[in-house]
Short mmCIF file of C-alpha atoms in Angstrom, two decimals:
data_model
loop_
_atom_site.label_atom_id
_atom_site.label_comp_id
_atom_site.label_asym_id
_atom_site.label_seq_id
_atom_site.Cartn_x
_atom_site.Cartn_y
_atom_site.Cartn_z
CA UNK A 1 4.87 -2.52 27.98
CA UNK A 2 4.50 0.89 26.36
CA UNK A 3 3.10 0.88 22.83
CA UNK A 4 4.21 2.66 19.69
CA UNK A 5 4.00 6.40 20.22
CA UNK A 6 3.26 8.83 17.40
CA UNK A 7 2.89 12.56 17.26
CA UNK A 8 1.14 14.70 16.40
CA UNK A 9 -2.27 12.99 16.36
CA UNK A 10 -3.73 15.46 13.89
CA UNK A 11 -2.27 17.95 11.43
CA UNK A 12 -3.88 20.29 8.94
CA UNK A 13 -1.65 22.04 6.40
CA UNK A 14 -2.03 23.82 3.11
CA UNK A 15 -0.81 22.21 -0.09
CA UNK A 16 2.84 22.87 -0.87
CA UNK A 17 3.67 23.20 2.83
CA UNK A 18 5.92 20.74 4.60
CA UNK A 19 5.08 18.50 7.52
CA UNK A 20 6.91 16.01 9.74
CA UNK A 21 5.68 13.08 11.80
CA UNK A 22 7.48 11.41 14.66
CA UNK A 23 7.43 7.81 15.85
CA UNK A 24 8.88 6.14 18.93
CA UNK A 25 8.70 2.34 18.55
CA UNK A 26 8.44 -0.26 21.27
CA UNK A 27 11.74 -0.60 23.08
CA UNK A 28 13.94 -3.28 21.58
CA UNK A 29 12.03 -3.60 18.32
CA UNK A 30 14.54 -3.57 15.49
CA UNK A 31 12.08 -3.21 12.61
CA UNK A 32 10.06 -0.06 12.05
CA UNK A 33 7.52 0.64 9.33
CA UNK A 34 5.68 3.69 8.06
CA UNK A 35 2.35 3.00 6.41
CA UNK A 36 -0.05 5.36 4.65
CA UNK A 37 -3.76 4.64 5.09
CA UNK A 38 -6.12 6.58 2.86
CA UNK A 39 -9.72 6.73 4.07
CA UNK A 40 -11.54 3.51 3.24
CA UNK A 41 -8.41 1.65 2.23
CA UNK A 42 -5.94 -0.69 3.87
CA UNK A 43 -2.52 0.51 5.01
CA UNK A 44 0.11 0.78 2.29
CA UNK A 45 3.79 0.39 3.18
CA UNK A 46 5.89 3.49 2.58
CA UNK A 47 9.20 2.47 4.11
CA UNK A 48 10.69 -0.26 6.30
CA UNK A 49 13.75 0.13 8.51
CA UNK A 50 15.82 -2.60 10.10
CA UNK A 51 17.66 -0.86 12.93
CA UNK A 52 18.74 2.37 11.21
CA UNK A 53 19.04 0.95 7.70
CA UNK A 54 16.37 1.06 4.99
CA UNK A 55 15.12 -2.39 3.96
CA UNK A 56 12.30 -1.41 1.60
CA UNK A 57 11.39 2.04 0.30
CA UNK A 58 10.10 0.96 -3.10
CA UNK A 59 6.70 2.58 -2.56
CA UNK A 60 7.95 5.83 -1.04
CA UNK A 61 7.40 8.85 -3.34
CA UNK A 62 10.98 9.99 -2.98
CA UNK A 63 10.46 13.30 -4.77
CA UNK A 64 8.45 14.54 -1.80
CA UNK A 65 8.68 12.01 1.03
CA UNK A 66 11.71 11.30 3.17
CA UNK A 67 12.26 9.29 6.32
CA UNK A 68 15.06 8.62 8.70
CA UNK A 69 15.66 6.52 11.76
CA UNK A 70 18.54 7.87 13.76
CA UNK A 71 20.36 5.52 16.12
CA UNK A 72 17.92 2.76 15.23
CA UNK A 73 15.22 4.02 17.59
CA UNK A 74 12.95 7.00 16.82
CA UNK A 75 11.93 7.80 13.29
CA UNK A 76 10.62 10.81 11.43
CA UNK A 77 8.68 10.92 8.18
CA UNK A 78 8.62 14.18 6.23
CA UNK A 79 6.54 15.39 3.31
CA UNK A 80 7.74 18.39 1.34
CA UNK A 81 5.84 19.79 -0.50
CA UNK A 82 2.49 18.26 0.44
CA UNK A 83 -0.22 17.57 -2.12
CA UNK A 84 -3.96 17.19 -1.61
CA UNK A 85 -3.70 13.44 -2.26
CA UNK A 86 -1.36 13.07 0.73
CA UNK A 87 -4.37 13.46 3.03
CA UNK A 88 -4.35 10.19 4.96
CA UNK A 89 -3.50 8.58 8.28
CA UNK A 90 0.21 7.86 8.65
CA UNK A 91 0.78 4.79 10.78
CA UNK A 92 4.01 3.75 12.39
CA UNK A 93 4.52 0.13 13.39
CA UNK A 94 7.33 -1.82 14.98
CA UNK A 95 8.03 -5.52 15.33
CA UNK A 96 10.46 -7.81 17.04
CA UNK A 97 9.37 -10.83 15.04
CA UNK A 98 6.18 -11.31 13.06
CA UNK A 99 3.57 -9.35 15.00
CA UNK A 100 3.54 -5.70 14.00
CA UNK A 101 2.37 -3.29 16.71
CA UNK A 102 0.84 -0.11 15.39
CA UNK A 103 0.64 3.37 16.83
CA UNK A 104 -2.59 5.36 16.72
CA UNK A 105 -1.44 7.23 13.66
CA UNK A 106 -1.22 10.85 12.57
CA UNK A 107 -4.21 12.08 10.62
CA UNK A 108 -3.01 14.53 7.97
CA UNK A 109 -5.39 16.81 6.12
CA UNK A 110 -4.00 18.83 3.22
CA UNK A 111 -6.22 21.72 2.13
CA UNK B 1 -4.67 -6.71 -10.24
CA UNK B 2 -4.24 -6.13 -6.52
CA UNK B 3 -2.18 -8.68 -4.63
CA UNK B 4 -4.86 -8.94 -1.94
CA UNK B 5 -8.59 -8.54 -2.55
CA UNK B 6 -11.06 -7.95 0.26
CA UNK B 7 -14.72 -6.99 0.07
CA UNK B 8 -14.96 -3.58 1.77
CA UNK B 9 -18.57 -4.10 2.85
CA UNK B 10 -20.04 -2.48 4.84
CA UNK B 11 -21.40 -5.52 6.62
CA UNK B 12 -24.19 -5.13 9.17
CA UNK B 13 -25.36 -8.06 11.31
CA UNK B 14 -27.51 -8.55 14.42
CA UNK B 15 -25.89 -9.39 17.73
CA UNK B 16 -25.21 -13.11 18.08
CA UNK B 17 -24.81 -13.72 14.34
CA UNK B 18 -21.94 -15.63 12.81
CA UNK B 19 -19.79 -13.34 10.70
CA UNK B 20 -17.66 -14.49 7.78
CA UNK B 21 -14.93 -12.25 6.40
CA UNK B 22 -12.82 -13.23 3.41
CA UNK B 23 -9.77 -12.34 1.38
CA UNK B 24 -8.24 -13.71 -1.78
CA UNK B 25 -4.68 -13.23 -2.90
CA UNK B 26 -2.64 -13.74 -6.04
CA UNK B 27 0.96 -13.87 -4.78
CA UNK B 28 2.06 -17.46 -4.16
CA UNK B 29 4.98 -16.17 -2.09
CA UNK B 30 2.67 -15.25 0.78
CA UNK B 31 3.27 -17.66 3.64
CA UNK B 32 1.99 -15.85 6.71
CA UNK B 33 -1.59 -14.70 7.10
CA UNK B 34 -2.99 -12.32 9.65
CA UNK B 35 -6.21 -10.61 10.60
CA UNK B 36 -6.10 -7.17 12.15
CA UNK B 37 -8.95 -5.32 13.80
CA UNK B 38 -9.06 -1.54 13.56
CA UNK B 39 -11.42 0.55 15.63
CA UNK B 40 -12.29 4.04 14.44
CA UNK B 41 -9.38 6.47 14.86
CA UNK B 42 -7.11 3.75 16.19
CA UNK B 43 -4.22 1.79 14.74
CA UNK B 44 -4.72 -1.83 13.64
CA UNK B 45 -4.25 -4.52 16.29
CA UNK B 46 -3.39 -8.13 15.58
CA UNK B 47 -6.30 -10.50 16.06
CA UNK B 48 -5.18 -13.79 14.52
CA UNK B 49 -1.99 -15.13 12.97
CA UNK B 50 -1.65 -18.32 10.90
CA UNK B 51 1.09 -19.91 8.88
CA UNK B 52 -0.15 -23.11 7.32
CA UNK B 53 -3.36 -24.13 5.61
CA UNK B 54 -6.13 -25.18 7.96
CA UNK B 55 -8.02 -23.68 10.86
CA UNK B 56 -6.90 -21.83 13.95
CA UNK B 57 -9.32 -21.04 16.74
CA UNK B 58 -9.09 -18.42 19.48
CA UNK B 59 -12.21 -17.95 21.55
CA UNK B 60 -15.00 -16.71 19.30
CA UNK B 61 -12.63 -16.23 16.37
CA UNK B 62 -11.56 -18.83 13.79
CA UNK B 63 -9.06 -18.15 11.03
CA UNK B 64 -9.03 -20.41 8.01
CA UNK B 65 -6.39 -20.60 5.29
CA UNK B 66 -6.67 -22.46 1.99
CA UNK B 67 -3.38 -21.98 0.16
CA UNK B 68 -4.46 -24.10 -2.81
CA UNK B 69 -7.31 -21.66 -3.49
CA UNK B 70 -5.40 -18.60 -2.24
CA UNK B 71 -8.28 -17.83 0.06
CA UNK B 72 -8.42 -16.92 3.74
CA UNK B 73 -11.35 -16.39 6.06
CA UNK B 74 -12.13 -15.11 9.52
CA UNK B 75 -15.21 -16.33 11.32
CA UNK B 76 -16.66 -14.58 14.35
CA UNK B 77 -19.16 -16.58 16.41
CA UNK B 78 -21.72 -15.00 18.71
CA UNK B 79 -20.84 -11.54 17.41
CA UNK B 80 -21.03 -8.66 19.88
CA UNK B 81 -21.51 -4.90 19.39
CA UNK B 82 -17.92 -4.51 20.60
CA UNK B 83 -16.82 -6.43 17.49
CA UNK B 84 -17.90 -3.46 15.36
CA UNK B 85 -14.73 -2.37 13.61
CA UNK B 86 -12.86 -2.63 10.34
CA UNK B 87 -11.20 -6.01 9.79
CA UNK B 88 -8.06 -6.08 7.69
CA UNK B 89 -6.45 -9.18 6.29
CA UNK B 90 -2.68 -8.99 5.91
CA UNK B 91 -0.06 -11.27 4.40
CA UNK B 92 3.67 -11.57 4.19
CA UNK B 93 6.13 -13.71 2.32
CA UNK B 94 8.80 -16.12 3.44
CA UNK B 95 11.11 -14.30 5.79
CA UNK B 96 14.64 -15.10 6.71
CA UNK B 97 14.84 -12.42 9.31
CA UNK B 98 12.26 -10.79 11.51
CA UNK B 99 10.02 -8.07 10.22
CA UNK B 100 8.65 -8.99 6.85
CA UNK B 101 6.61 -6.48 4.87
CA UNK B 102 2.85 -6.80 5.32
CA UNK B 103 0.48 -6.43 2.39
CA UNK B 104 -3.01 -5.49 3.52
CA UNK B 105 -6.45 -5.90 2.03
CA UNK B 106 -8.75 -2.90 1.84
CA UNK B 107 -10.56 -3.82 5.04
CA UNK B 108 -14.18 -4.83 5.70
CA UNK B 109 -16.26 -2.52 7.87
CA UNK B 110 -18.41 -4.55 10.26
CA UNK B 111 -21.28 -3.28 12.40
CA UNK B 112 -22.93 -5.57 14.95
CA UNK B 113 -26.32 -4.22 15.96
CA UNK B 114 -27.65 -4.83 19.52
#
């Protein structure tokens, strides 16, 4: 079974630039999450999708972050404009029931 | 106050030692308790999953939940250098459908020295 795929693995941008991350979940998994993990901290939920609908985006900074999940499969997370404090690993996870399977993450550095 | 508290360590032990990792939580709605292991530059992977209070054993790993004290633990017996990683506790509330939001602790960085 293929795992959760994310790209790119690494990204370096200047502050105020925009960036987008892509996630392909495990086939058949209805629920998809985006988490932000700042160095030395645990993952923090940004947004949760159930199929292509948003279930929880209460912790998403909506003035600069956006996410979509077209056709209930792949998802993209966008940051525009980026700030220095957005430097983190962005993890995508998907689940069919209770176990969440994580991708390797995209490491974003904002300079 | 954070919903989940976890000592970040770092924790360094000799090979073969028994390791104890702990988390406390404040939200009584949490019903499901998990331990994830995260190697450097990798995503977290599920190690143990428990629902009720009590112990659950899987090989060298034992997960313990005490809901009355809002306290969970992970014990690693006969620790190996390959166990060196960050261990994250995670919790979720009662769920009526699949895919409940996970709330993570900060993670404890463990190093097992040969």
